[in-house]
Coordinates of C-alpha atoms in Angstrom, one line a residue:
Chain Z
M1 CA 170.3 83.7 38.7
S2 CA 167.4 84.8 40.8
D3 CA 165.4 82.2 42.7
K4 CA 161.7 82.3 41.7
R5 CA 160.7 81.1 45.1
E6 CA 162.0 84.4 46.6
L7 CA 159.6 86.5 44.5
P8 CA 156.6 87.8 46.3
I9 CA 153.0 86.7 45.7
G10 CA 151.2 89.7 44.2
I11 CA 147.9 90.3 45.8
F12 CA 145.5 92.8 44.1
D13 CA 142.3 94.4 45.3
S14 CA 140.3 97.5 44.4
G15 CA 140.9 98.8 48.0
M16 CA 141.5 97.4 51.5
G17 CA 139.1 94.5 51.6
G18 CA 141.6 92.2 50.0
L19 CA 143.7 92.5 53.1
T20 CA 141.4 89.8 54.6
V21 CA 142.8 87.5 51.9
L22 CA 146.4 88.6 52.5
K23 CA 145.9 87.9 56.2
A24 CA 144.7 84.3 55.5
I25 CA 147.7 83.7 53.1
A26 CA 150.1 85.1 55.6
S27 CA 148.6 82.9 58.3
L28 CA 148.9 79.7 56.2
L29 CA 152.2 80.6 54.5
P30 CA 154.1 82.9 56.8
A31 CA 157.4 82.5 54.9
E32 CA 156.0 83.9 51.7
N33 CA 156.9 87.4 50.6
L34 CA 153.7 89.3 50.0
L35 CA 153.2 92.4 47.8
Y36 CA 149.7 94.0 48.1
L37 CA 148.3 96.6 45.7
G38 CA 145.0 98.4 46.6
D39 CA 143.6 100.5 43.8
T40 CA 142.0 102.9 46.3
A41 CA 142.0 105.8 43.8
R42 CA 139.4 104.1 41.7
L43 CA 137.5 102.2 44.4
P44 CA 134.8 101.0 44.6
Y45 CA 134.8 98.6 41.6
G46 CA 131.5 97.0 42.6
T47 CA 129.3 99.6 41.0
K48 CA 131.2 100.0 37.8
G49 CA 130.6 98.4 34.4
R50 CA 132.5 95.3 33.3
D51 CA 134.7 97.0 30.7
T52 CA 135.9 99.6 33.2
I53 CA 136.6 96.9 35.8
V54 CA 138.6 94.9 33.3
R55 CA 140.6 97.9 32.2
Y56 CA 141.5 99.0 35.8
T57 CA 142.3 95.4 36.8
L58 CA 144.7 94.9 33.9
L59 CA 146.5 98.2 34.9
A60 CA 146.9 97.1 38.5
A61 CA 147.9 93.6 37.8
G62 CA 150.4 94.8 35.2
K63 CA 152.0 97.0 37.8
L64 CA 152.6 94.0 40.1
V65 CA 154.0 91.9 37.2
E66 CA 156.3 94.8 36.2
I67 CA 157.7 94.9 39.8
G68 CA 158.0 91.1 39.7
V69 CA 155.8 88.4 41.3
K70 CA 155.7 84.6 41.1
M71 CA 151.9 84.5 41.3
L72 CA 148.9 86.9 41.1
V73 CA 146.0 86.6 43.5
V74 CA 142.9 88.7 42.6
A75 CA 141.7 89.3 46.2
C76 CA 138.6 91.1 45.0
N77 CA 135.4 89.4 44.1
T78 CA 134.3 92.0 41.6
A79 CA 137.6 92.0 39.8
T80 CA 137.7 88.2 39.8
S81 CA 134.2 88.0 38.4
A82 CA 134.9 90.5 35.6
A83 CA 138.5 89.9 34.7
L84 CA 140.0 86.5 35.8
P85 CA 140.1 84.8 32.4
V86 CA 141.5 88.0 30.8
L87 CA 144.3 88.2 33.4
Q88 CA 145.1 84.5 33.1
K89 CA 145.6 85.0 29.3
E90 CA 147.4 88.3 29.5
F91 CA 150.0 87.3 32.1
A92 CA 150.6 83.6 31.3
P93 CA 152.7 81.8 32.4
I94 CA 152.4 83.6 35.7
P95 CA 149.6 81.7 37.6
V96 CA 146.6 83.9 38.4
L97 CA 144.1 82.9 41.1
G98 CA 140.8 84.5 42.1
V99 CA 138.5 84.3 45.0
I100 CA 135.3 83.1 43.4
G101 CA 136.2 79.5 42.9
P102 CA 137.5 79.0 46.4
G103 CA 134.4 80.8 47.9
A104 CA 132.0 78.7 45.9
R105 CA 133.8 75.5 47.0
A106 CA 133.6 76.6 50.7
A107 CA 129.9 77.3 50.4
C108 CA 129.2 74.0 48.7
Q109 CA 131.0 72.1 51.4
A110 CA 129.1 74.0 54.1
S111 CA 125.6 73.7 52.8
K112 CA 123.5 70.7 53.7
N113 CA 120.1 71.7 52.2
G114 CA 121.7 72.8 48.9
H115 CA 120.4 76.4 49.1
I116 CA 123.1 79.0 49.3
A117 CA 122.7 82.8 49.6
V118 CA 125.4 84.9 48.1
I119 CA 125.8 88.6 49.0
A120 CA 128.2 90.6 46.9
T121 CA 128.5 93.9 45.0
Q122 CA 126.2 94.8 42.1
A123 CA 128.8 94.0 39.5
T124 CA 129.6 90.5 41.0
V125 CA 125.9 89.6 41.3
Q126 CA 125.1 90.9 37.8
G127 CA 128.0 89.0 36.3
G128 CA 126.7 85.7 37.7
A129 CA 130.2 84.3 38.5
Y130 CA 129.2 82.8 41.9
Q131 CA 126.0 81.3 40.5
H132 CA 128.1 79.6 37.7
A133 CA 130.9 78.5 40.0
I134 CA 128.5 76.9 42.5
D135 CA 126.5 75.3 39.6
A136 CA 129.8 73.8 38.3
I137 CA 130.5 72.2 41.7
N138 CA 127.0 71.2 42.7
P139 CA 124.6 71.4 39.8
G140 CA 121.6 70.7 42.0
A141 CA 122.3 73.7 44.3
K142 CA 119.9 76.6 44.5
V143 CA 121.6 80.0 44.6
T144 CA 119.9 83.2 45.8
A145 CA 122.2 86.2 45.1
R146 CA 121.7 89.7 46.3
A147 CA 123.7 92.9 45.7
C148 CA 124.4 94.7 49.0
T149 CA 126.0 97.9 47.7
L150 CA 125.8 99.9 50.8
L151 CA 127.9 97.5 52.9
V152 CA 131.1 98.6 51.2
S153 CA 130.8 102.2 52.4
L154 CA 129.4 101.1 55.8
A155 CA 132.6 99.0 56.3
E156 CA 134.8 101.9 55.3
E157 CA 133.0 104.2 57.7
G158 CA 133.6 101.6 60.4
W159 CA 129.9 101.2 61.1
T160 CA 129.9 97.4 61.0
E161 CA 128.0 96.8 64.3
G162 CA 125.0 98.5 66.0
P163 CA 121.5 99.4 65.0
I164 CA 122.3 101.0 61.6
A165 CA 124.4 98.0 60.4
R166 CA 121.6 95.6 61.6
A167 CA 118.9 97.6 59.9
V168 CA 120.7 97.7 56.6
L169 CA 121.5 94.0 56.7
A170 CA 117.9 93.2 57.6
R171 CA 116.6 95.3 54.7
Y172 CA 118.9 93.4 52.3
L173 CA 118.4 89.9 53.8
D174 CA 115.1 89.5 55.7
D175 CA 113.0 88.3 52.8
I176 CA 115.6 85.7 51.9
F177 CA 116.0 84.2 55.4
H178 CA 112.5 84.6 56.7
D179 CA 111.2 82.0 54.3
P180 CA 110.4 78.3 54.9
D181 CA 112.8 77.4 52.0
A182 CA 115.6 79.6 53.4
P183 CA 119.3 79.0 52.6
D184 CA 121.3 77.3 55.3
T185 CA 124.5 78.9 54.1
L186 CA 125.5 82.6 53.5
L187 CA 128.5 83.1 51.3
L188 CA 130.2 86.5 51.7
G189 CA 131.0 87.3 48.1
C190 CA 132.9 90.6 48.8
T191 CA 136.0 90.9 50.9
H192 CA 134.5 93.8 52.9
F193 CA 131.7 91.7 54.3
P194 CA 133.6 89.5 56.9
L195 CA 133.7 92.7 59.0
F196 CA 129.9 92.4 59.5
L197 CA 130.1 88.9 61.0
N198 CA 128.6 89.8 64.4
S199 CA 125.8 91.9 62.8
L200 CA 125.1 89.2 60.2
R201 CA 124.8 86.6 62.9
E202 CA 122.1 88.6 64.6
V203 CA 120.2 89.0 61.3
V204 CA 120.4 85.5 59.8
G205 CA 120.4 83.5 63.0
E206 CA 122.8 81.1 64.8
E207 CA 121.9 78.1 62.6
T208 CA 123.0 79.7 59.2
R209 CA 126.5 78.8 58.2
I210 CA 128.5 81.9 57.1
V211 CA 131.5 81.4 54.9
D212 CA 133.9 83.6 53.0
S213 CA 136.6 83.1 50.4
A214 CA 139.7 84.1 52.4
S215 CA 140.8 80.7 53.9
A216 CA 139.8 78.7 50.8
T217 CA 141.8 81.0 48.6
A218 CA 144.9 80.7 50.8
E219 CA 144.6 76.9 50.5
D220 CA 144.5 77.2 46.7
V221 CA 147.5 79.5 46.8
A222 CA 149.5 76.9 48.9
K223 CA 148.5 74.0 46.7
R224 CA 149.4 75.8 43.4
L225 CA 152.8 77.0 44.7
D226 CA 153.5 73.5 45.8
E227 CA 152.6 72.0 42.5
L228 CA 154.8 74.5 40.7
G229 CA 157.7 73.8 43.2
I230 CA 157.9 77.5 44.1
L231 CA 156.8 77.5 47.8
R232 CA 159.3 79.6 49.8
A233 CA 160.9 77.5 52.4
G234 CA 162.5 78.5 55.7
G235 CA 161.4 79.5 59.2
E236 CA 161.7 83.3 58.8
T237 CA 158.6 85.4 58.1
G238 CA 158.4 86.9 54.7
K239 CA 158.2 90.6 53.8
R240 CA 154.9 92.3 53.5
D241 CA 154.8 95.4 51.2
F242 CA 151.7 97.5 50.6
L243 CA 151.1 99.8 47.6
T244 CA 148.1 102.1 47.2
T245 CA 147.0 104.4 44.3
D246 CA 145.7 107.1 46.7
N247 CA 146.2 108.5 50.2
P248 CA 148.5 106.0 52.1
E249 CA 147.3 107.6 55.4
R250 CA 143.7 106.5 54.7
F251 CA 144.9 103.1 53.4
T252 CA 146.7 102.3 56.6
R253 CA 144.1 103.7 58.9
V254 CA 141.2 101.8 57.3
G255 CA 143.4 98.9 56.3
G256 CA 144.0 98.1 60.0
H257 CA 140.3 97.1 60.4
F258 CA 140.7 94.5 57.7
L259 CA 144.0 93.2 58.8
G260 CA 143.0 93.0 62.4
V261 CA 146.1 94.8 63.5
A262 CA 146.9 98.5 63.4
M263 CA 149.1 99.5 60.4
N264 CA 151.7 102.2 60.5
R265 CA 151.4 105.1 58.0
N266 CA 154.9 104.2 56.6
Q267 CA 153.8 100.7 55.7
A268 CA 152.0 101.8 52.5
R269 CA 153.6 103.5 49.5
L270 CA 151.8 105.5 46.8
V271 CA 152.0 104.3 43.2
D272 CA 150.5 105.7 40.0
L273 CA 149.0 103.3 37.5
Chain L
M1 CA 133.2 132.4 12.3
S2 CA 131.6 130.6 15.1
D3 CA 129.5 132.5 17.6
K4 CA 130.8 131.9 21.1
R5 CA 127.3 132.3 22.6
E6 CA 126.3 129.1 20.8
L7 CA 128.9 127.0 22.6
P8 CA 127.6 124.9 25.5
I9 CA 128.3 125.5 29.2
G10 CA 130.4 122.6 30.3
I11 CA 129.3 121.1 33.6
F12 CA 131.5 118.7 35.3
D13 CA 130.8 116.3 38.3
S14 CA 132.4 113.2 39.7
G15 CA 129.0 111.4 39.1
M16 CA 125.4 112.2 38.9
G17 CA 125.0 114.6 41.8
G18 CA 125.9 117.6 39.7
L19 CA 122.7 117.1 37.7
T20 CA 121.0 119.1 40.5
V21 CA 123.2 122.0 39.4
L22 CA 122.5 121.4 35.7
K23 CA 118.8 121.4 36.6
A24 CA 119.0 124.8 38.3
I25 CA 121.0 126.3 35.4
A26 CA 118.5 124.8 32.8
S27 CA 115.7 126.3 34.8
L28 CA 117.2 129.8 35.0
L29 CA 118.8 129.8 31.5
P30 CA 116.7 127.5 29.4
A31 CA 118.2 128.8 26.1
E32 CA 121.7 127.8 27.0
N33 CA 123.3 124.6 25.5
L34 CA 124.5 122.4 28.3
L35 CA 127.2 119.7 28.1
Y36 CA 127.4 117.5 31.2
L37 CA 130.3 115.2 32.1
G38 CA 130.0 112.7 35.0
D39 CA 133.2 110.9 35.8
T40 CA 131.3 107.9 37.1
A41 CA 134.2 105.5 36.5
R42 CA 136.2 107.2 39.2
L43 CA 133.4 108.2 41.6
P44 CA 133.3 108.9 44.5
Y45 CA 135.8 111.7 44.7
G46 CA 134.9 112.6 48.3
T47 CA 137.0 109.9 50.0
K48 CA 140.1 110.4 47.8
G49 CA 143.2 112.4 48.5
R50 CA 143.6 116.0 47.2
D51 CA 146.3 115.2 44.5
T52 CA 144.2 112.4 43.0
I53 CA 141.1 114.6 42.9
V54 CA 143.0 117.4 41.2
R55 CA 144.4 114.9 38.6
Y56 CA 141.0 113.5 37.8
T57 CA 139.3 116.9 37.7
L58 CA 141.9 118.2 35.2
L59 CA 141.3 115.2 32.9
A60 CA 137.6 115.6 33.0
A61 CA 137.6 119.4 32.5
G62 CA 140.2 119.0 29.8
K63 CA 137.8 116.8 27.9
L64 CA 135.1 119.4 28.0
V65 CA 137.4 122.1 26.8
E66 CA 138.6 119.9 24.0
I67 CA 135.0 119.4 22.8
G68 CA 134.5 123.1 23.1
V69 CA 132.7 125.1 25.9
K70 CA 132.3 128.8 26.7
M71 CA 132.4 128.3 30.4
L72 CA 133.2 125.5 32.9
V73 CA 131.0 124.8 35.9
V74 CA 132.5 122.5 38.5
A75 CA 129.2 121.1 39.8
C76 CA 130.9 119.0 42.5
N77 CA 131.8 120.3 45.9
T78 CA 134.8 118.0 46.4
A79 CA 136.3 118.9 43.0
T80 CA 135.7 122.6 43.6
S81 CA 137.3 122.4 47.0
A82 CA 140.4 120.7 45.7
A83 CA 140.9 122.0 42.2
L84 CA 139.1 125.3 41.4
P85 CA 142.2 127.6 41.4
V86 CA 144.2 125.0 39.4
L87 CA 141.4 124.8 36.8
Q88 CA 141.0 128.5 36.6
K89 CA 144.8 128.8 35.9
E90 CA 144.9 125.9 33.5
F91 CA 142.0 126.8 31.3
A92 CA 142.2 130.6 31.3
P93 CA 140.6 132.6 29.6
I94 CA 137.7 130.2 29.8
P95 CA 135.8 131.2 33.0
V96 CA 135.6 128.4 35.6
L97 CA 132.9 128.6 38.3
G98 CA 132.5 126.3 41.3
V99 CA 129.8 125.6 43.8
I100 CA 131.5 126.5 47.1
G101 CA 131.3 130.3 46.8
P102 CA 127.6 130.3 45.8
G103 CA 126.8 127.8 48.6
A104 CA 128.6 129.9 51.2
R105 CA 126.8 133.0 50.1
A106 CA 123.4 131.3 50.3
A107 CA 124.2 130.1 53.8
C108 CA 125.3 133.5 55.0
Q109 CA 122.1 135.1 53.6
A110 CA 120.0 132.5 55.3
S111 CA 121.5 132.5 58.8
K112 CA 120.3 134.9 61.4
N113 CA 122.3 133.6 64.5
G114 CA 125.5 133.3 62.5
H115 CA 126.0 129.6 63.2
I116 CA 126.1 127.5 60.1
A117 CA 126.4 123.7 59.9
V118 CA 128.0 122.3 56.7
I119 CA 127.7 118.7 55.8
A120 CA 129.9 117.4 53.0
T121 CA 132.3 114.7 51.9
Q122 CA 135.4 113.9 53.9
A123 CA 137.6 115.6 51.3
T124 CA 135.5 118.8 51.3
V125 CA 135.4 119.0 55.1
Q126 CA 139.1 118.3 55.4
G127 CA 140.0 120.9 52.8
G128 CA 138.2 123.6 54.8
A129 CA 137.0 125.4 51.6
Y130 CA 133.5 126.1 53.0
Q131 CA 134.9 127.3 56.3
H132 CA 137.1 129.7 54.4
A133 CA 134.4 130.9 52.0
I134 CA 131.9 131.6 54.8
D135 CA 134.6 133.4 56.8
A136 CA 135.4 135.6 53.8
I137 CA 131.7 136.7 53.5
N138 CA 130.9 136.9 57.2
P139 CA 134.1 136.8 59.4
G140 CA 131.9 136.6 62.6
A141 CA 130.1 133.4 61.5
K142 CA 130.6 130.1 63.4
V143 CA 130.9 127.1 61.2
T144 CA 130.4 123.5 62.3
A145 CA 131.5 121.1 59.5
R146 CA 130.8 117.4 59.4
A147 CA 131.8 114.7 56.9
C148 CA 128.8 112.5 56.0
T149 CA 130.5 109.9 53.9
L150 CA 127.7 107.4 53.8
L151 CA 125.1 109.7 52.3
V152 CA 126.7 109.4 48.9
S153 CA 126.1 105.6 48.7
L154 CA 122.7 105.9 50.4
A155 CA 121.6 108.4 47.7
E156 CA 122.9 106.1 44.9
E157 CA 121.1 103.1 46.4
G158 CA 117.9 105.3 46.4
W159 CA 117.5 105.0 50.2
T160 CA 117.0 108.7 50.9
E161 CA 113.8 108.3 53.0
G162 CA 112.7 105.9 55.7
P163 CA 114.1 104.6 59.0
I164 CA 117.7 103.9 57.7
A165 CA 118.1 107.3 56.2
R166 CA 116.8 109.0 59.3
A167 CA 119.0 106.8 61.6
V168 CA 122.1 107.6 59.5
L169 CA 121.3 111.4 59.5
A170 CA 120.6 111.3 63.2
R171 CA 124.0 109.6 63.9
Y172 CA 125.8 112.3 61.9
L173 CA 123.8 115.3 63.1
D174 CA 122.1 114.8 66.5
D175 CA 125.0 116.2 68.6
I176 CA 125.2 119.3 66.4
F177 CA 121.5 120.1 66.5
H178 CA 120.6 119.0 70.0
D179 CA 122.6 121.7 71.5
P180 CA 121.5 125.1 73.0
D181 CA 124.0 126.8 70.7
A182 CA 122.7 124.9 67.6
P183 CA 123.2 126.3 64.1
D184 CA 120.1 127.8 62.5
T185 CA 121.2 126.9 59.0
L186 CA 122.3 123.7 57.4
L187 CA 124.3 124.0 54.2
L188 CA 124.3 120.9 52.0
G189 CA 127.9 120.9 50.8
C190 CA 127.6 117.9 48.4
T191 CA 125.3 117.7 45.4
H192 CA 124.0 114.4 46.5
F193 CA 122.5 115.7 49.7
P194 CA 119.4 117.6 48.4
L195 CA 117.8 114.2 47.8
F196 CA 117.6 113.8 51.6
L197 CA 115.6 117.0 52.1
N198 CA 112.5 115.3 53.7
S199 CA 114.6 113.1 56.0
L200 CA 116.8 116.0 57.0
R201 CA 113.8 118.0 57.8
E202 CA 112.7 115.3 60.3
V203 CA 116.1 115.2 61.9
V204 CA 117.0 118.9 62.1
G205 CA 113.5 120.2 62.8
E206 CA 111.2 122.7 60.9
E207 CA 113.0 125.8 62.2
T208 CA 116.4 125.1 60.7
R209 CA 117.0 126.7 57.3
I210 CA 118.4 124.1 54.7
V211 CA 120.3 125.6 51.8
D212 CA 122.3 124.2 48.9
S213 CA 124.5 125.6 46.1
A214 CA 122.5 124.8 43.1
S215 CA 120.3 127.9 42.6
A216 CA 123.1 130.3 43.8
T217 CA 125.5 128.7 41.3
A218 CA 123.0 129.1 38.5
E219 CA 122.7 132.8 39.4
D220 CA 126.5 133.2 39.3
V221 CA 126.5 131.5 35.9
A222 CA 123.9 133.9 34.5
K223 CA 125.7 137.0 35.9
R224 CA 129.1 135.9 34.5
L225 CA 127.8 135.1 31.1
D226 CA 126.0 138.4 31.0
E227 CA 129.1 140.3 32.0
L228 CA 131.1 138.6 29.3
G229 CA 128.3 139.2 26.7
I230 CA 127.9 135.5 25.8
L231 CA 124.4 134.7 27.1
R232 CA 122.6 132.7 24.5
A233 CA 119.5 134.6 23.4
G234 CA 116.3 133.3 21.9
G235 CA 113.2 131.5 23.0
E236 CA 114.2 128.0 21.9
T237 CA 115.4 125.6 24.5
G238 CA 119.1 124.7 24.3
K239 CA 120.6 121.2 23.8
R240 CA 121.4 119.0 26.8
D241 CA 124.1 116.5 26.2
F242 CA 125.4 114.0 28.8
L243 CA 128.8 112.2 28.9
T244 CA 129.8 109.5 31.4
T245 CA 133.0 107.6 31.9
D246 CA 131.3 104.4 32.8
N247 CA 128.0 102.5 32.2
P248 CA 125.5 104.9 30.5
E249 CA 122.7 102.6 31.6
R250 CA 123.4 103.2 35.3
F251 CA 124.1 106.9 34.7
T252 CA 120.7 107.5 33.2
R253 CA 118.9 105.3 35.7
V254 CA 120.4 106.9 38.8
G255 CA 120.6 110.3 37.1
G256 CA 116.9 110.5 36.8
H257 CA 116.6 110.8 40.6
F258 CA 118.8 113.8 40.6
L259 CA 117.3 115.5 37.6
G260 CA 113.8 114.9 38.8
V261 CA 112.7 113.4 35.5
A262 CA 113.4 110.0 34.0
M263 CA 116.3 109.9 31.6
N264 CA 116.4 107.7 28.5
R265 CA 119.3 105.3 28.1
N266 CA 120.3 106.9 24.8
Q267 CA 120.7 110.3 26.4
A268 CA 124.2 109.5 27.8
R269 CA 127.3 108.7 25.8
L270 CA 130.3 106.9 27.1
V271 CA 133.7 108.7 26.9
D272 CA 137.2 107.7 28.0
L273 CA 139.4 110.2 29.7

């Protein structure tokens, strides 16, 4: 009889951005086995329509379930926004967690003046998931959401600092933050965006709190596994396996930026969905 | 018995950029019926691996052949670069034309000093198709190729002019053009790039010739249809039909930029591949 606790946590993203979430989970729960799938062949999800995102997310999550996981983490804001309830229904009783709820909670905890700016992909902003999640936690909060489409490609090009990154961020954000009623908190509603932390700091100022979903999601994962009695015990570090739907060379090269440590070409395996 | 001349020319692109090629064909051959398919659900192709690009291109072209076309035009540099020979073999005897050969010919005709700069997606530059095509026409030519990944998203965001566009172009091109042995011709090896014409002019100077594949491809289409005796005669304008694999609203909104005229939401129809 296999021990459920030994099964990996399946972490799914449209590409490499979700590696920031994997990193937070690995840091909080080093003993867990982690299986990551980046659907790089179809990336980005953020400019696609809802039906297409749901279809692709079901395919990717289905692959992880087929391999065998004890929990699914949707480490992509766009996919969480479009498909979380569908995934929870489709794959029950496997628990499925997203990044929107934890991100909204982190932002509500950080904000003092009750005005939160959310930057995300076009699909996430249009879907309104962050606006709804923040409203559910703090109904009095004001939310200003903005789609920052170009940041995804800027991050993948590695241009996250310097004059071009600053000019792009200023173009997206200046009118929001140069306002007497400016938000005091900026929520990074896309897993690519933490790479812009230094540039964002220069554009929104030192006093603005900048939060993302990664740590809060890792806390949710730990809490849920504990509740279900399937935390993996033991001092040894768990396995980390990486699957990609396109070009493992590019996945590991760009992935290293998100993980904060260089990846070896052989760490990622190609899968077809 | 159906008349082959009445069948549409099938034009395929990963997204909306190929509409610049459709426009050139419609302008040269107004009587032809044109059927365009933009695989927007899987765009961009330019950062994907070769095998993935070939797989997606075969699916999309297969859809056009299934509907019925008298010729296939691959209006995407990345797809031409990766998949043209495969498509020609797969769909024979239907003629399949790409944009790389015509673009290379236009550049060789324009260059006086024999040094041509090619800007394209990562996949097109890595595949070396333009380098080979130019070498086949003018073996003495020097080719400097550069991947300009970010331009695709900039074009889709509509930021093709202004300080950000100029800064991005300067970052990609300054070292090539601020050189005593600079190219005298810049070949736009991606169908998105003609939208940057004004900004490019400011970055590479008035004396550099800037060429793209669209008109040269349209000339190839006319020549080949004539040779095969399947040019559509008559003074009436042909039908233009548009298929997209994701979000017709976005396709028609962004597509208008490339076509140079606004498109109506109802002009594009969703298809699944």
